PDB file of C-alpha atoms in Angstrom:
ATOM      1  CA  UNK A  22      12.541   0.312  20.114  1.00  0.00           C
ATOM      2  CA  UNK A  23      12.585   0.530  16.171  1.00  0.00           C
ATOM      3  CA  UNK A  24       9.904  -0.882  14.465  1.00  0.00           C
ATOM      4  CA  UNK A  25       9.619  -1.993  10.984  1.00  0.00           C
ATOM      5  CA  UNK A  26       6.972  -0.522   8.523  1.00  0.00           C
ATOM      6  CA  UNK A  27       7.481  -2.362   5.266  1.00  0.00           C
ATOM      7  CA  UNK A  28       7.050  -0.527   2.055  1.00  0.00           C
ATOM      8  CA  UNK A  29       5.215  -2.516  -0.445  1.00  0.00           C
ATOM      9  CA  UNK A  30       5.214  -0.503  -3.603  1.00  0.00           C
ATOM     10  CA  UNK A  31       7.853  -2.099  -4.897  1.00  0.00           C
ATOM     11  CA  UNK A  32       5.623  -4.909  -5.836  1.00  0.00           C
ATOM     12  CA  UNK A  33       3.353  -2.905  -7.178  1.00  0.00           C
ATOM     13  CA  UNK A  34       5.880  -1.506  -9.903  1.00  0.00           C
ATOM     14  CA  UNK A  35       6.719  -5.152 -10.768  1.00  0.00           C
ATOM     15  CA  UNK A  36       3.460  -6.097 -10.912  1.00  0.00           C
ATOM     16  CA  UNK A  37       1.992  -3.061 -13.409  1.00  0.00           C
ATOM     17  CA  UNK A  38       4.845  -3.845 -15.582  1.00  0.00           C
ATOM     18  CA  UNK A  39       3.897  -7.361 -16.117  1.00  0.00           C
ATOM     19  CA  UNK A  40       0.722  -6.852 -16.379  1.00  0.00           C
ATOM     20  CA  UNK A  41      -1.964  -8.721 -14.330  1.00  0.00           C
ATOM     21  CA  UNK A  42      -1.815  -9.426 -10.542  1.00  0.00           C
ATOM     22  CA  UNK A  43       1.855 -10.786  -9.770  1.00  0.00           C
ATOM     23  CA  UNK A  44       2.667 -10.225  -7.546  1.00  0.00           C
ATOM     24  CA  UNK A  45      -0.120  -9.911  -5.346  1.00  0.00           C
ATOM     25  CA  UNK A  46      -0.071  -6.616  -2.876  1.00  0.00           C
ATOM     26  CA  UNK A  47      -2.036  -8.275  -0.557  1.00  0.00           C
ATOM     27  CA  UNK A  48      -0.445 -11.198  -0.562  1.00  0.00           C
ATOM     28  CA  UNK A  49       2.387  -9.599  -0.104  1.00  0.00           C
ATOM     29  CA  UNK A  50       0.731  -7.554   3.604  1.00  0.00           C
ATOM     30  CA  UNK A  51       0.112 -10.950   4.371  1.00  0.00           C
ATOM     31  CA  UNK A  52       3.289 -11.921   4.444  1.00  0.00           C
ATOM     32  CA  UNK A  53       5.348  -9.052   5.342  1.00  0.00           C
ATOM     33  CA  UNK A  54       3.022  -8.904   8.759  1.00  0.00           C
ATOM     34  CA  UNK A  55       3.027 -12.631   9.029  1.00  0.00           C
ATOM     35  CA  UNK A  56       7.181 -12.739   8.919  1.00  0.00           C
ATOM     36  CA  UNK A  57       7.234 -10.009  11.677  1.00  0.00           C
ATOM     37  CA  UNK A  58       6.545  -6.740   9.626  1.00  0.00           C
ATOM     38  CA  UNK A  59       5.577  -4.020  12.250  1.00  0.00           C
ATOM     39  CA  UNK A  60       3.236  -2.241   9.719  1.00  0.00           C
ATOM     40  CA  UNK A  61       2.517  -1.736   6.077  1.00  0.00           C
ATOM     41  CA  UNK A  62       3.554   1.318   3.803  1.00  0.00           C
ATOM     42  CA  UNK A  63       2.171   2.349   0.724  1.00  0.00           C
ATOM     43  CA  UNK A  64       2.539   5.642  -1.290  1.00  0.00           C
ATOM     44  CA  UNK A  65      -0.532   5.686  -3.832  1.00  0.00           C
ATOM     45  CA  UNK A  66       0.447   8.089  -6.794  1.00  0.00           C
ATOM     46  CA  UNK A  67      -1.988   9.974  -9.050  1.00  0.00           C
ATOM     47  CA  UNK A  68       0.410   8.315 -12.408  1.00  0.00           C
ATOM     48  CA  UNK A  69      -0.842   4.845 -10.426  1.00  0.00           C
ATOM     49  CA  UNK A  70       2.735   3.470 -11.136  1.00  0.00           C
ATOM     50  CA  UNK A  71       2.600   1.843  -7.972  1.00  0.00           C
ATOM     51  CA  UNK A  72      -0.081   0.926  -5.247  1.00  0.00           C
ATOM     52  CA  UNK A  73      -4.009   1.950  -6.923  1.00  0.00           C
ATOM     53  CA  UNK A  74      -6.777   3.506  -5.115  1.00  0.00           C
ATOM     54  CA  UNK A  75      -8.454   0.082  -5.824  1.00  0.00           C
ATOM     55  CA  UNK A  76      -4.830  -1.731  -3.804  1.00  0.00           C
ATOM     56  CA  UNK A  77      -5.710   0.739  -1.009  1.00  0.00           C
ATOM     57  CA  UNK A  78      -8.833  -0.626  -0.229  1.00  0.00           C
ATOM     58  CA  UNK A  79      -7.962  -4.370  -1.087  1.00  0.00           C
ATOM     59  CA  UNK A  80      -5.539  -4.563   1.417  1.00  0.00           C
ATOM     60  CA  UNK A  81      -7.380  -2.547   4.426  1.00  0.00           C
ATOM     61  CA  UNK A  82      -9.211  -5.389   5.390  1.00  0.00           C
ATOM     62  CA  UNK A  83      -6.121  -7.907   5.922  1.00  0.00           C
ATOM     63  CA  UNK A  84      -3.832  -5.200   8.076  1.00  0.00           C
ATOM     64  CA  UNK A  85      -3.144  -6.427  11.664  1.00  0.00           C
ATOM     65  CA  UNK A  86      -0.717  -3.730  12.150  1.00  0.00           C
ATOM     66  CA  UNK A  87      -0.042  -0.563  11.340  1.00  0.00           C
ATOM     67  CA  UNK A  88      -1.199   0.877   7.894  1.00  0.00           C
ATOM     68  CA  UNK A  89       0.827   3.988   7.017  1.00  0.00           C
ATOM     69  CA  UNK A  90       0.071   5.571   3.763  1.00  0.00           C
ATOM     70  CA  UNK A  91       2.218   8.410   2.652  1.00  0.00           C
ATOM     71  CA  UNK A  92       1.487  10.598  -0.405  1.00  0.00           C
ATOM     72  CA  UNK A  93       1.231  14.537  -1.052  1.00  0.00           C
ATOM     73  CA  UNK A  94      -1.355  15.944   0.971  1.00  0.00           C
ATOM     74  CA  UNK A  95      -3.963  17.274  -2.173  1.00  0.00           C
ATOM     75  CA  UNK A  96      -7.338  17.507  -0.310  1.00  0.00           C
ATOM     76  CA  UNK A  97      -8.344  14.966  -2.317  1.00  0.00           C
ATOM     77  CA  UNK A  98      -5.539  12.336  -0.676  1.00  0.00           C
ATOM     78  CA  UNK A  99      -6.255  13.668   2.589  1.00  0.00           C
ATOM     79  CA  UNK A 100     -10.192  12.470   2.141  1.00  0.00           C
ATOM     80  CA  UNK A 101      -9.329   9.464   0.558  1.00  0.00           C
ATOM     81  CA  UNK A 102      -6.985   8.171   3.644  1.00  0.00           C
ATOM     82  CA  UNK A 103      -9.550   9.469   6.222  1.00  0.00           C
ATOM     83  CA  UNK A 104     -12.049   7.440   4.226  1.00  0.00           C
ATOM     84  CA  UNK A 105      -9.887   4.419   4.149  1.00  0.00           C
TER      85      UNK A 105
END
């Protein structure tokens, strides 16, 4: 069976162009796992243009599914998504 694993970065782009916190990435977990979302993708970037370190960890706590996060495996990603 295929499952869905929605990307959220998207938002994140939008949301460090405007400026401030819309939309909200968490928010937007919420929703994409409340409307049937089989897990939650993020790719956090060293240039931050999308999901933050600080996104990461805000939206750990609300994940009911499955939390992939993809990036390039530098040691330093690899401890940060074992910590997380």
């Amino acid at each position: 069976m295929t499952k869905l694993s929605v990307n959220i970065n998207k938002f994140a782009t939008i949301r460090n162009a405007r400026g401030g916190n819309t939309p909200n990435v968490v928010e937007a977990a919420i929703n994409c796992q409340k409307f049937g979302a089989d897990g939650i993708t993020i790719h956090p970037r060293q240039d931050k243009r999308h999901i933050t370190k600080k996104d990461m960890w805000d939206i750990k706590p609300i994940i009911t599914t499955e939390y992939n996060i993809e990036g390039y495996p530098s040691s330093d990603f690899i401890e940060m998504v074992i910590n997380v």
